mmCIF file of C-alpha atoms in Angstrom:
data_model
loop_
_atom_site.group_PDB
_atom_site.id
_atom_site.type_symbol
_atom_site.label_atom_id
_atom_site.label_comp_id
_atom_site.label_asym_id
_atom_site.label_seq_id
_atom_site.Cartn_x
_atom_site.Cartn_y
_atom_site.Cartn_z
ATOM 1 C CA MET A 1 37.767 -10.604 28.545
ATOM 2 C CA ALA A 2 38.701 -14.025 28.965
ATOM 3 C CA ARG A 3 39.881 -15.778 31.622
ATOM 4 C CA SER A 4 42.616 -18.344 30.798
ATOM 5 C CA GLY A 5 42.985 -19.825 27.799
ATOM 6 C CA ARG A 6 39.492 -21.687 26.739
ATOM 7 C CA ASP A 7 37.891 -18.616 27.169
ATOM 8 C CA LYS A 8 36.528 -17.463 24.132
ATOM 9 C CA VAL A 9 35.737 -13.960 24.208
ATOM 10 C CA LYS A 10 32.586 -13.009 21.946
ATOM 11 C CA PHE A 11 32.496 -10.470 19.684
ATOM 12 C CA ARG A 12 32.420 -6.454 20.331
ATOM 13 C CA ARG A 13 29.048 -6.067 18.506
ATOM 14 C CA ARG A 14 27.714 -9.016 20.047
ATOM 15 C CA ARG A 15 29.027 -8.299 23.209
ATOM 16 C CA GLU A 16 27.148 -5.031 22.950
ATOM 17 C CA GLY A 17 24.068 -6.385 22.161
ATOM 18 C CA LYS A 18 24.586 -4.988 18.038
ATOM 19 C CA THR A 19 24.568 -8.305 15.815
ATOM 20 C CA ASN A 20 23.883 -12.018 15.869
ATOM 21 C CA TYR A 21 26.716 -12.705 13.739
ATOM 22 C CA TYR A 22 24.527 -16.117 13.839
ATOM 23 C CA LYS A 23 21.368 -15.102 11.891
ATOM 24 C CA ARG A 24 23.911 -12.366 9.591
ATOM 25 C CA ARG A 25 25.955 -15.140 8.258
ATOM 26 C CA ILE A 26 22.438 -17.670 7.396
ATOM 27 C CA MET A 27 21.841 -13.915 5.483
ATOM 28 C CA VAL A 28 25.296 -13.351 3.785
ATOM 29 C CA ILE A 29 25.580 -15.882 3.031
ATOM 30 C CA SER A 30 22.157 -16.689 0.608
ATOM 31 C CA GLY A 31 23.919 -13.698 -1.500
ATOM 32 C CA LYS A 32 20.926 -11.738 -0.824
ATOM 33 C CA PRO A 33 20.431 -7.835 -0.174
ATOM 34 C CA ARG A 34 18.706 -7.389 3.012
ATOM 35 C CA LEU A 35 16.211 -5.023 4.232
ATOM 36 C CA VAL A 36 17.721 -3.519 7.551
ATOM 37 C CA VAL A 37 15.245 -1.751 9.657
ATOM 38 C CA ARG A 38 16.207 0.065 13.092
ATOM 39 C CA PHE A 39 14.663 1.898 16.085
ATOM 40 C CA SER A 40 16.577 4.583 17.845
ATOM 41 C CA ASN A 41 14.377 6.672 20.606
ATOM 42 C CA ARG A 42 13.143 8.469 18.424
ATOM 43 C CA TYR A 43 14.035 7.663 14.249
ATOM 44 C CA VAL A 44 12.704 4.450 12.045
ATOM 45 C CA VAL A 45 16.375 3.787 9.972
ATOM 46 C CA ALA A 46 15.332 1.578 7.140
ATOM 47 C CA GLN A 47 17.878 0.483 4.457
ATOM 48 C CA VAL A 48 18.951 -1.973 1.450
ATOM 49 C CA VAL A 49 22.842 -3.664 2.161
ATOM 50 C CA VAL A 50 24.500 -5.864 -0.249
ATOM 51 C CA SER A 51 27.400 -7.540 1.577
ATOM 52 C CA ALA A 52 31.063 -8.391 -0.551
ATOM 53 C CA PRO A 53 33.777 -9.745 0.270
ATOM 54 C CA GLN A 54 35.335 -6.152 0.974
ATOM 55 C CA GLY A 55 32.414 -5.440 2.889
ATOM 56 C CA ASP A 56 28.573 -4.263 3.167
ATOM 57 C CA PHE A 57 27.444 -1.474 1.793
ATOM 58 C CA THR A 58 24.512 0.402 1.223
ATOM 59 C CA VAL A 59 22.051 0.793 -1.256
ATOM 60 C CA ALA A 60 19.198 2.522 -0.543
ATOM 61 C CA GLU A 61 18.068 4.631 2.710
ATOM 62 C CA ALA A 62 15.766 6.525 4.090
ATOM 63 C CA SER A 63 14.319 7.728 7.299
ATOM 64 C CA SER A 64 12.080 9.051 9.349
ATOM 65 C CA ARG A 65 13.883 12.076 10.043
ATOM 66 C CA GLU A 66 13.019 12.580 6.425
ATOM 67 C CA LEU A 67 9.930 12.550 6.755
ATOM 68 C CA VAL A 68 9.765 15.701 8.728
ATOM 69 C CA LYS A 69 11.835 18.083 6.299
ATOM 70 C CA LYS A 70 10.923 16.652 2.767
ATOM 71 C CA PHE A 71 7.534 15.726 3.219
ATOM 72 C CA GLY A 72 5.990 17.574 5.502
ATOM 73 C CA TRP A 73 5.190 14.326 7.874
ATOM 74 C CA LEU A 74 3.642 16.095 11.807
ATOM 75 C CA GLY A 75 3.281 12.842 13.572
ATOM 76 C CA GLY A 76 5.583 11.126 15.212
ATOM 77 C CA SER A 77 8.860 10.457 13.964
ATOM 78 C CA GLY A 78 8.746 6.082 16.301
ATOM 79 C CA ASN A 79 5.203 5.220 15.426
ATOM 80 C CA THR A 80 3.411 2.925 13.059
ATOM 81 C CA PRO A 81 2.510 4.586 10.186
ATOM 82 C CA ALA A 82 5.514 7.011 10.211
ATOM 83 C CA ALA A 83 7.381 3.107 9.708
ATOM 84 C CA TYR A 84 5.248 2.249 7.526
ATOM 85 C CA LEU A 85 6.528 5.379 5.022
ATOM 86 C CA VAL A 86 9.889 5.291 5.837
ATOM 87 C CA GLY A 87 9.275 1.725 3.972
ATOM 88 C CA LEU A 88 7.209 3.655 1.316
ATOM 89 C CA LEU A 89 10.732 5.207 0.669
ATOM 90 C CA ILE A 90 12.721 2.023 1.075
ATOM 91 C CA GLY A 91 10.740 0.257 -1.511
ATOM 92 C CA TYR A 92 10.567 3.244 -4.550
ATOM 93 C CA ARG A 93 14.589 3.998 -3.694
ATOM 94 C CA ALA A 94 15.961 -0.087 -3.523
ATOM 95 C CA LEU A 95 13.424 -0.132 -7.278
ATOM 96 C CA SER A 96 14.953 3.094 -8.343
ATOM 97 C CA ARG A 97 18.944 1.371 -7.672
ATOM 98 C CA GLY A 98 17.044 -2.267 -9.796
ATOM 99 C CA ILE A 99 16.701 -3.991 -5.641
ATOM 100 C CA LYS A 100 13.786 -5.810 -7.041
ATOM 101 C CA LEU A 101 14.246 -8.228 -3.958
ATOM 102 C CA ALA A 102 15.388 -8.650 0.119
ATOM 103 C CA ILE A 103 15.637 -10.915 3.002
ATOM 104 C CA LEU A 104 14.538 -8.957 5.867
ATOM 105 C CA ASP A 105 16.735 -8.726 8.839
ATOM 106 C CA VAL A 106 15.750 -7.215 12.204
ATOM 107 C CA GLY A 107 19.091 -7.006 14.104
ATOM 108 C CA LEU A 108 18.893 -8.109 17.317
ATOM 109 C CA HIS A 109 15.287 -6.948 17.567
ATOM 110 C CA ARG A 110 11.738 -8.342 19.073
ATOM 111 C CA VAL A 111 9.754 -9.747 16.422
ATOM 112 C CA THR A 112 6.236 -8.531 17.651
ATOM 113 C CA LYS A 113 3.135 -9.740 15.306
ATOM 114 C CA GLY A 114 1.716 -6.100 14.250
ATOM 115 C CA GLY A 115 4.135 -4.384 14.656
ATOM 116 C CA ARG A 116 6.745 -0.777 13.311
ATOM 117 C CA LEU A 117 9.070 -3.191 12.203
ATOM 118 C CA PHE A 118 5.971 -5.268 9.952
ATOM 119 C CA ALA A 119 4.339 -1.998 9.013
ATOM 120 C CA VAL A 120 7.848 -0.963 7.204
ATOM 121 C CA VAL A 121 8.386 -3.875 5.509
ATOM 122 C CA LYS A 122 4.546 -4.012 4.414
ATOM 123 C CA GLY A 123 5.510 0.322 3.159
ATOM 124 C CA ALA A 124 8.112 -1.179 1.265
ATOM 125 C CA VAL A 125 5.929 -4.391 -0.009
ATOM 126 C CA ASP A 126 3.284 -1.547 -1.548
ATOM 127 C CA ALA A 127 6.426 -0.069 -2.800
ATOM 128 C CA GLY A 128 7.281 -2.848 -5.330
ATOM 129 C CA LEU A 129 10.042 -4.330 -3.164
ATOM 130 C CA GLU A 130 9.425 -8.165 -2.400
ATOM 131 C CA VAL A 131 10.474 -8.986 1.099
ATOM 132 C CA PRO A 132 9.038 -12.880 1.694
ATOM 133 C CA HIS A 133 7.017 -12.509 5.055
ATOM 134 C CA ASP A 134 3.833 -13.793 6.050
ATOM 135 C CA GLU A 135 0.426 -11.870 5.518
ATOM 136 C CA GLU A 136 -0.347 -12.461 9.240
ATOM 137 C CA VAL A 137 2.484 -10.544 10.862
ATOM 138 C CA LEU A 138 1.412 -7.001 9.034
ATOM 139 C CA PRO A 139 -0.586 -4.494 10.720
ATOM 140 C CA SER A 140 -4.068 -3.535 10.279
ATOM 141 C CA GLU A 141 -4.363 -0.796 7.678
ATOM 142 C CA ASP A 142 -5.808 0.743 10.836
ATOM 143 C CA ARG A 143 -3.403 0.653 12.131
ATOM 144 C CA ILE A 144 -1.195 1.604 9.830
ATOM 145 C CA SER A 145 -2.685 4.934 8.624
ATOM 146 C CA GLY A 146 -2.883 5.598 12.493
ATOM 147 C CA GLU A 147 -6.443 5.709 13.259
ATOM 148 C CA HIS A 148 -6.072 4.445 16.261
ATOM 149 C CA ILE A 149 -4.313 7.163 17.135
ATOM 150 C CA ALA A 150 -6.646 9.351 15.995
ATOM 151 C CA GLN A 151 -9.037 7.501 17.817
ATOM 152 C CA TYR A 152 -7.727 7.403 20.934
ATOM 153 C CA ALA A 153 -6.977 11.692 21.058
ATOM 154 C CA ALA A 154 -10.897 11.664 20.169
ATOM 155 C CA ASN A 155 -12.187 9.869 23.021
ATOM 156 C CA LEU A 156 -9.248 11.921 25.641
ATOM 157 C CA LYS A 157 -10.383 15.625 24.002
ATOM 158 C CA GLN A 158 -13.674 14.212 24.934
ATOM 159 C CA SER A 159 -12.836 12.777 28.044
ATOM 160 C CA ASN A 160 -10.857 15.118 29.441
ATOM 161 C CA PRO A 161 -9.115 18.039 27.674
ATOM 162 C CA GLU A 162 -6.129 18.687 30.059
ATOM 163 C CA LEU A 163 -4.343 14.839 29.702
ATOM 164 C CA TYR A 164 -5.465 15.795 25.310
ATOM 165 C CA LYS A 165 -3.072 17.755 25.731
ATOM 166 C CA VAL A 166 -0.324 17.208 27.481
ATOM 167 C CA ARG A 167 -0.124 13.467 25.473
ATOM 168 C CA PHE A 168 -0.302 15.409 22.088
ATOM 169 C CA SER A 169 1.669 18.438 23.084
ATOM 170 C CA LYS A 170 3.791 17.732 20.063
ATOM 171 C CA TYR A 171 1.452 17.546 18.158
ATOM 172 C CA LEU A 172 -0.354 20.670 18.879
ATOM 173 C CA ALA A 173 2.706 21.925 18.691
ATOM 174 C CA LYS A 174 3.193 21.416 15.135
ATOM 175 C CA GLY A 175 -0.428 22.350 13.631
ATOM 176 C CA LEU A 176 -1.813 17.873 13.794
ATOM 177 C CA GLU A 177 -4.502 17.954 15.511
ATOM 178 C CA PRO A 178 -4.094 14.101 16.073
ATOM 179 C CA GLU A 179 -8.034 12.722 15.642
ATOM 180 C CA ASN A 180 -6.438 14.536 11.887
ATOM 181 C CA ILE A 181 -3.426 12.152 11.656
ATOM 182 C CA SER A 182 -5.321 9.793 8.800
ATOM 183 C CA LYS A 183 -5.667 11.745 7.296
ATOM 184 C CA HIS A 184 -2.820 13.569 6.973
ATOM 185 C CA PHE A 185 -1.172 9.887 6.343
ATOM 186 C CA GLU A 186 -3.015 9.602 3.409
ATOM 187 C CA GLU A 187 -1.480 13.119 1.916
ATOM 188 C CA VAL A 188 2.220 12.299 2.876
ATOM 189 C CA LYS A 189 2.017 9.371 1.734
ATOM 190 C CA SER A 190 0.350 10.933 -1.917
ATOM 191 C CA LYS A 191 3.625 13.079 -1.996
ATOM 192 C CA ILE A 192 5.980 9.604 -1.393
ATOM 193 C CA MET A 193 4.078 8.485 -4.324
ATOM 194 C CA GLU A 194 3.877 11.576 -6.545
ATOM 195 C CA LYS A 195 7.476 11.750 -6.040
ATOM 196 C CA TYR A 196 8.324 8.450 -7.148
ATOM 197 C CA ALA A 197 5.478 7.846 -10.188
ATOM 198 C CA LYS A 198 7.488 11.643 -11.585
ATOM 199 C CA SER A 199 11.498 9.896 -11.423
ATOM 200 C CA GLU A 200 9.530 6.600 -13.018
ATOM 201 C CA ALA A 201 8.180 8.716 -15.893
ATOM 202 C CA LYS A 202 11.038 11.061 -16.745
ATOM 203 C CA ALA A 203 13.077 7.021 -16.665
ATOM 204 C CA GLU A 204 10.970 5.721 -19.420
ATOM 205 C CA GLU A 205 11.444 9.467 -20.287
ATOM 206 C CA GLY A 206 15.113 9.080 -21.358
ATOM 207 C CA SER A 207 15.043 5.482 -22.543
#
């Protein structure tokens, strides 16, 4: 609340830590679609958003919640492998709606080299969506596939079985041994790629 006529109250979403209006203005002026990536406590969400005088319009959307419900993902819904798969989904969906390029909108997230944010970017790029980025910020293939999780789980299972059961209780409850997460990742990735490959084939047949 302003204390005097000279005080300027920041916009509500800026006060709540949801929007950086300076960065947003630059992206909107560019006229390019935005790849918006956000993280909650449990899920990864990605959207391709187009700005217009009337407001923002979501052209495509994907979340790690879908990975569980539609593709049988048994791993964590907020980790690096899940982020990559969400990126793959949003990339394919953007292309199916005629979007070939999008600029990354990180919001107020802290940008970390090799982090989940860039796992989403890697997935979108692998799907064929052009997202300007520096190759050095992308996570390694081992992290994307969850190999680091598998190795940690295998070592923990051998050294401390009880702690292993506690740390990976959610994986085990779903029937996934965490040391096999890389194989499971490849299976889910294949399902996504096959689905959109079939969609593209049908579109070509109908054209």
